[in-house]
Coordinates of N, CA and C in Angstrom, one line a residue:
M35 N -11.2 -9.8 -10.1 CA -10.9 -8.7 -9.2 C -9.9 -9.3 -8.1
S36 N -8.8 -8.6 -7.9 CA -7.9 -9.1 -6.9 C -8.3 -8.6 -5.5
K37 N -7.9 -9.4 -4.5 CA -8.3 -9.1 -3.1 C -7.5 -7.9 -2.6
I38 N -8.1 -7.1 -1.7 CA -7.5 -6.0 -1.1 C -6.4 -6.5 -0.2
K39 N -5.2 -6.0 -0.2 CA -4.1 -6.5 0.5 C -3.8 -5.6 1.7
I40 N -3.7 -6.1 2.9 CA -3.5 -5.4 4.1 C -2.3 -6.0 4.8
L41 N -1.4 -5.1 5.3 CA -0.2 -5.5 6.1 C -0.6 -5.2 7.6
I42 N -0.4 -6.2 8.4 CA -0.5 -6.1 9.9 C 0.8 -6.2 10.5
A43 N 1.3 -5.1 11.1 CA 2.6 -5.1 11.7 C 2.4 -4.9 13.2
D44 N 2.7 -6.0 14.0 CA 2.6 -6.0 15.4 C 3.5 -7.1 16.0
D45 N 4.2 -6.8 17.0 CA 5.1 -7.8 17.6 C 4.4 -8.9 18.4
E46 N 3.1 -8.7 18.7 CA 2.4 -9.7 19.5 C 1.6 -10.5 18.5
E47 N 1.9 -11.8 18.5 CA 1.2 -12.7 17.6 C -0.3 -12.8 17.8
H48 N -0.7 -12.8 19.1 CA -2.1 -12.9 19.3 C -2.9 -11.7 18.8
I49 N -2.3 -10.5 18.8 CA -2.9 -9.3 18.2 C -3.0 -9.5 16.7
R50 N -1.9 -10.0 16.0 CA -2.0 -10.2 14.6 C -3.1 -11.2 14.2
Q51 N -3.2 -12.3 15.0 CA -4.2 -13.3 14.8 C -5.6 -12.8 15.0
L52 N -5.8 -12.0 16.0 CA -7.1 -11.4 16.3 C -7.5 -10.5 15.1
V53 N -6.6 -9.6 14.7 CA -6.9 -8.7 13.5 C -7.2 -9.6 12.3
C54 N -6.4 -10.6 12.1 CA -6.7 -11.5 10.9 C -8.1 -12.1 11.0
S55 N -8.5 -12.6 12.2 CA -9.8 -13.2 12.3 C -10.9 -12.2 12.2
I56 N -10.7 -10.9 12.5 CA -11.7 -9.9 12.3 C -11.8 -9.5 10.9
L57 N -10.7 -9.4 10.2 CA -10.7 -8.9 8.8 C -10.6 -9.9 7.7
D58 N -10.4 -11.2 8.0 CA -10.1 -12.2 7.0 C -11.0 -12.3 5.8
K59 N -12.2 -12.0 5.9 CA -13.1 -12.2 4.8 C -12.9 -11.1 3.7
G60 N -12.5 -11.5 2.5 CA -12.3 -10.6 1.4 C -11.0 -9.8 1.4
Y61 N -10.1 -10.1 2.3 CA -8.8 -9.4 2.4 C -7.7 -10.4 2.3
Q62 N -6.6 -10.0 1.6 CA -5.4 -10.8 1.6 C -4.5 -10.1 2.7
I63 N -4.1 -10.9 3.7 CA -3.4 -10.3 4.8 C -2.0 -10.8 4.9
V64 N -1.0 -9.9 5.1 CA 0.4 -10.2 5.2 C 0.7 -9.7 6.6
Q65 N 1.6 -10.5 7.3 CA 2.0 -10.1 8.7 C 3.4 -9.8 8.8
A66 N 3.7 -8.8 9.7 CA 5.1 -8.4 10.0 C 5.2 -8.4 11.5
R67 N 6.4 -8.8 12.0 CA 6.5 -8.9 13.5 C 7.2 -7.6 14.1
N68 N 7.7 -6.7 13.2 CA 8.3 -5.5 13.7 C 8.3 -4.5 12.6
G69 N 8.8 -3.3 12.9 CA 8.8 -2.2 12.0 C 9.7 -2.4 10.8
E70 N 10.8 -3.1 11.1 CA 11.8 -3.4 10.0 C 11.1 -4.3 9.0
E71 N 10.5 -5.4 9.4 CA 9.8 -6.3 8.5 C 8.7 -5.5 7.7
A72 N 8.0 -4.6 8.4 CA 6.9 -3.9 7.8 C 7.4 -3.0 6.6
V73 N 8.5 -2.4 6.8 CA 9.1 -1.5 5.8 C 9.6 -2.4 4.6
K74 N 10.2 -3.5 5.0 CA 10.7 -4.5 3.9 C 9.5 -5.0 3.1
E75 N 8.5 -5.5 3.7 CA 7.3 -6.0 3.0 C 6.7 -5.0 2.2
S76 N 6.6 -3.7 2.7 CA 5.9 -2.6 2.0 C 6.7 -2.2 0.7
R77 N 8.0 -2.4 0.8 CA 8.8 -2.1 -0.4 C 8.7 -3.2 -1.4
E78 N 8.4 -4.4 -1.0 CA 8.4 -5.6 -1.9 C 7.0 -5.8 -2.5
Q79 N 6.0 -5.4 -1.8 CA 4.6 -5.6 -2.2 C 3.8 -4.3 -2.1
N80 N 2.7 -4.2 -2.9 CA 1.9 -3.1 -2.8 C 0.7 -3.4 -1.9
F81 N 0.6 -2.6 -0.8 CA -0.5 -2.8 0.1 C -1.6 -1.7 -0.1
D82 N -2.8 -2.1 0.2 CA -3.9 -1.1 0.1 C -4.0 -0.4 1.4
L83 N -3.5 -1.0 2.5 CA -3.6 -0.4 3.9 C -2.6 -1.1 4.8
I84 N -2.0 -0.4 5.7 CA -1.1 -0.9 6.7 C -1.7 -0.6 8.1
L85 N -1.8 -1.7 8.9 CA -2.2 -1.5 10.4 C -0.9 -1.7 11.1
M86 N -0.5 -0.7 11.9 CA 0.8 -0.8 12.6 C 0.8 -0.4 14.0
D87 N 1.4 -1.3 14.8 CA 1.6 -1.1 16.2 C 2.7 0.0 16.4
I88 N 2.7 0.7 17.5 CA 3.7 1.7 17.7 C 5.0 1.1 18.4
M89 N 4.8 0.4 19.5 CA 5.9 -0.2 20.2 C 6.2 -1.6 19.7
M90 N 7.3 -1.6 18.9 CA 7.8 -2.9 18.4 C 9.3 -2.9 18.4
P91 N 9.9 -4.1 18.4 CA 11.4 -4.2 18.4 C 11.9 -3.9 17.1
K92 N 13.3 -3.7 17.0 CA 14.1 -3.4 15.8 C 13.8 -2.0 15.3
L93 N 12.5 -1.7 15.0 CA 12.1 -0.4 14.4 C 10.7 -0.2 14.9
D94 N 10.5 0.9 15.7 CA 9.1 1.1 16.2 C 8.2 1.6 15.1
G95 N 6.9 1.5 15.4 CA 5.9 1.9 14.4 C 6.0 3.3 13.9
L96 N 6.3 4.2 14.8 CA 6.4 5.6 14.4 C 7.6 5.9 13.4
A97 N 8.7 5.2 13.7 CA 9.8 5.3 12.7 C 9.5 4.7 11.4
A98 N 8.9 3.5 11.5 CA 8.5 2.8 10.2 C 7.5 3.6 9.4
C99 N 6.5 4.2 10.1 CA 5.5 5.1 9.4 C 6.2 6.2 8.7
C100 N 7.2 6.9 9.4 CA 7.9 8.0 8.9 C 8.7 7.6 7.6
M101 N 9.3 6.4 7.7 CA 10.1 5.9 6.6 C 9.2 5.6 5.4
L102 N 8.1 5.0 5.6 CA 7.1 4.6 4.5 C 6.5 5.8 3.9
K103 N 6.1 6.8 4.7 CA 5.5 8.0 4.2 C 6.5 8.9 3.5
G104 N 7.8 8.7 3.8 CA 8.9 9.5 3.2 C 9.4 8.9 1.9
D105 N 8.9 7.7 1.6 CA 9.4 6.9 0.4 C 8.3 7.1 -0.7
K106 N 8.6 7.6 -1.9 CA 7.6 7.9 -2.9 C 6.9 6.6 -3.3
Q107 N 7.5 5.4 -3.2 CA 6.9 4.2 -3.6 C 5.8 3.8 -2.6
T108 N 5.9 4.1 -1.3 CA 4.9 3.7 -0.3 C 4.2 4.9 0.3
S109 N 4.5 6.1 -0.1 CA 3.9 7.3 0.6 C 2.4 7.4 0.5
S110 N 1.8 6.8 -0.5 CA 0.3 7.0 -0.6 C -0.5 5.9 0.1
T111 N 0.2 4.9 0.6 CA -0.4 3.8 1.3 C -0.9 4.3 2.7
P112 N -2.3 4.2 2.9 CA -2.8 4.6 4.2 C -2.2 3.7 5.4
I113 N -1.8 4.4 6.5 CA -1.3 3.7 7.6 C -2.2 4.0 8.8
I114 N -2.7 3.0 9.5 CA -3.5 3.2 10.7 C -2.6 2.7 11.9
M115 N -2.4 3.5 12.8 CA -1.6 3.1 14.0 C -2.6 2.3 14.9
L116 N -2.2 1.1 15.3 CA -3.0 0.2 16.1 C -2.2 0.0 17.4
T117 N -2.6 0.7 18.5 CA -1.6 0.7 19.6 C -2.3 0.6 21.0
G118 N -1.6 0.1 21.9 CA -2.1 0.1 23.3 C -1.8 1.4 24.0
V119 N -1.2 2.4 23.3 CA -0.8 3.7 23.9 C -1.8 4.7 23.4
G120 N -2.7 5.1 24.2 CA -3.8 6.1 23.7 C -3.5 7.5 24.0
Y121 N -2.3 7.9 24.4 CA -1.9 9.2 24.7 C -2.2 10.2 23.6
E122 N -2.7 11.3 23.9 CA -3.0 12.4 22.9 C -1.7 12.8 22.2
L123 N -0.6 12.8 22.9 CA 0.7 13.2 22.3 C 1.1 12.2 21.2
N124 N 0.9 10.9 21.5 CA 1.2 9.8 20.5 C 0.3 10.0 19.2
K125 N -0.9 10.3 19.4 CA -1.9 10.5 18.3 C -1.4 11.7 17.5
K126 N -1.0 12.8 18.1 CA -0.5 14.0 17.4 C 0.8 13.6 16.6
L127 N 1.7 12.9 17.3 CA 3.0 12.6 16.7 C 2.8 11.6 15.5
S128 N 1.9 10.7 15.7 CA 1.5 9.8 14.6 C 1.0 10.6 13.4
Q129 N 0.2 11.5 13.6 CA -0.4 12.3 12.5 C 0.7 13.2 11.8
Q130 N 1.6 13.7 12.7 CA 2.7 14.5 12.1 C 3.7 13.7 11.3
L131 N 3.8 12.4 11.6 CA 4.7 11.5 10.8 C 3.9 10.9 9.6
G132 N 2.7 11.2 9.5 CA 2.0 10.8 8.3 C 0.9 9.7 8.5
A133 N 0.7 9.2 9.7 CA -0.3 8.2 9.9 C -1.7 8.8 9.6
D134 N -2.5 7.9 9.0 CA -3.8 8.3 8.5 C -4.9 8.1 9.5
G135 N -4.7 7.2 10.5 CA -5.7 6.9 11.5 C -5.0 6.3 12.7
Y136 N -5.8 6.2 13.8 CA -5.2 5.8 15.1 C -6.3 5.0 15.8
I137 N -6.0 3.8 16.2 CA -7.0 2.9 17.0 C -6.2 2.5 18.2
T138 N -6.9 2.6 19.4 CA -6.3 2.2 20.6 C -6.8 0.8 21.0
K139 N -5.8 -0.1 21.4 CA -6.1 -1.4 21.9 C -6.5 -1.2 23.4
P140 N -7.4 -2.0 23.9 CA -8.2 -3.0 23.2 C -9.3 -2.3 22.3
F141 N -9.5 -2.9 21.1 CA -10.4 -2.2 20.2 C -11.6 -3.1 20.0
N142 N -12.7 -2.5 19.6 CA -13.9 -3.2 19.2 C -13.8 -3.7 17.8
P143 N -14.1 -4.9 17.5 CA -14.0 -5.5 16.2 C -14.7 -4.6 15.1
Q144 N -15.9 -4.1 15.5 CA -16.6 -3.3 14.5 C -15.9 -2.0 14.2
E145 N -15.3 -1.4 15.3 CA -14.6 -0.2 15.2 C -13.4 -0.4 14.2
L146 N -12.7 -1.5 14.3 CA -11.6 -1.8 13.4 C -12.1 -2.0 12.0
R147 N -13.2 -2.7 11.8 CA -13.7 -2.9 10.4 C -14.2 -1.6 9.8
N148 N -14.8 -0.7 10.6 CA -15.2 0.6 10.1 C -14.0 1.4 9.7
K149 N -13.0 1.4 10.5 CA -11.8 2.3 10.3 C -11.1 1.8 9.0
V150 N -11.0 0.4 8.8 CA -10.4 -0.1 7.6 C -11.2 0.3 6.4
S151 N -12.6 0.2 6.5 CA -13.5 0.5 5.4 C -13.3 2.0 5.0
E152 N -13.0 2.8 5.9 CA -12.8 4.3 5.6 C -11.6 4.4 4.5
F153 N -10.6 3.6 4.6 CA -9.4 3.8 3.8 C -9.3 2.8 2.6
I154 N -10.2 1.9 2.5 CA -10.1 0.9 1.4 C -10.9 1.4 0.3
K155 N -10.3 1.4 -0.9 CA -11.0 1.8 -2.1 C -11.7 0.6 -2.7
H156 N -13.0 0.6 -2.7 CA -13.8 -0.5 -3.2 C -14.1 -0.2 -4.7
D157 N -13.7 -1.1 -5.6 CA -13.9 -1.0 -7.0 C -15.4 -1.1 -7.4

């Protein structure tokens, strides 16, 4: 059985490392530093889930989410926005652009694991 593959897209390395340390058991994790890298990686590999920050350089998470959800190759991949911006407007906008979930930083490790489990298909 192959490992579940998750993409973490965040411009802050310490956040990527924290998420990796919370999720590392049983998951294959790929990291992207911005939305542009997230879109590129998603088109080159099949991910079971994408965790994406909203505010990133080159291409923000909302634009990247919109591109991925608009591409038939990546449209079915669940995307959870992982962001320091907890505004209701951003949550609504994320949903309108196709995001499947929304977690506000700082997050509780168990909350993150629970949200990931909601979207992962266990064989």
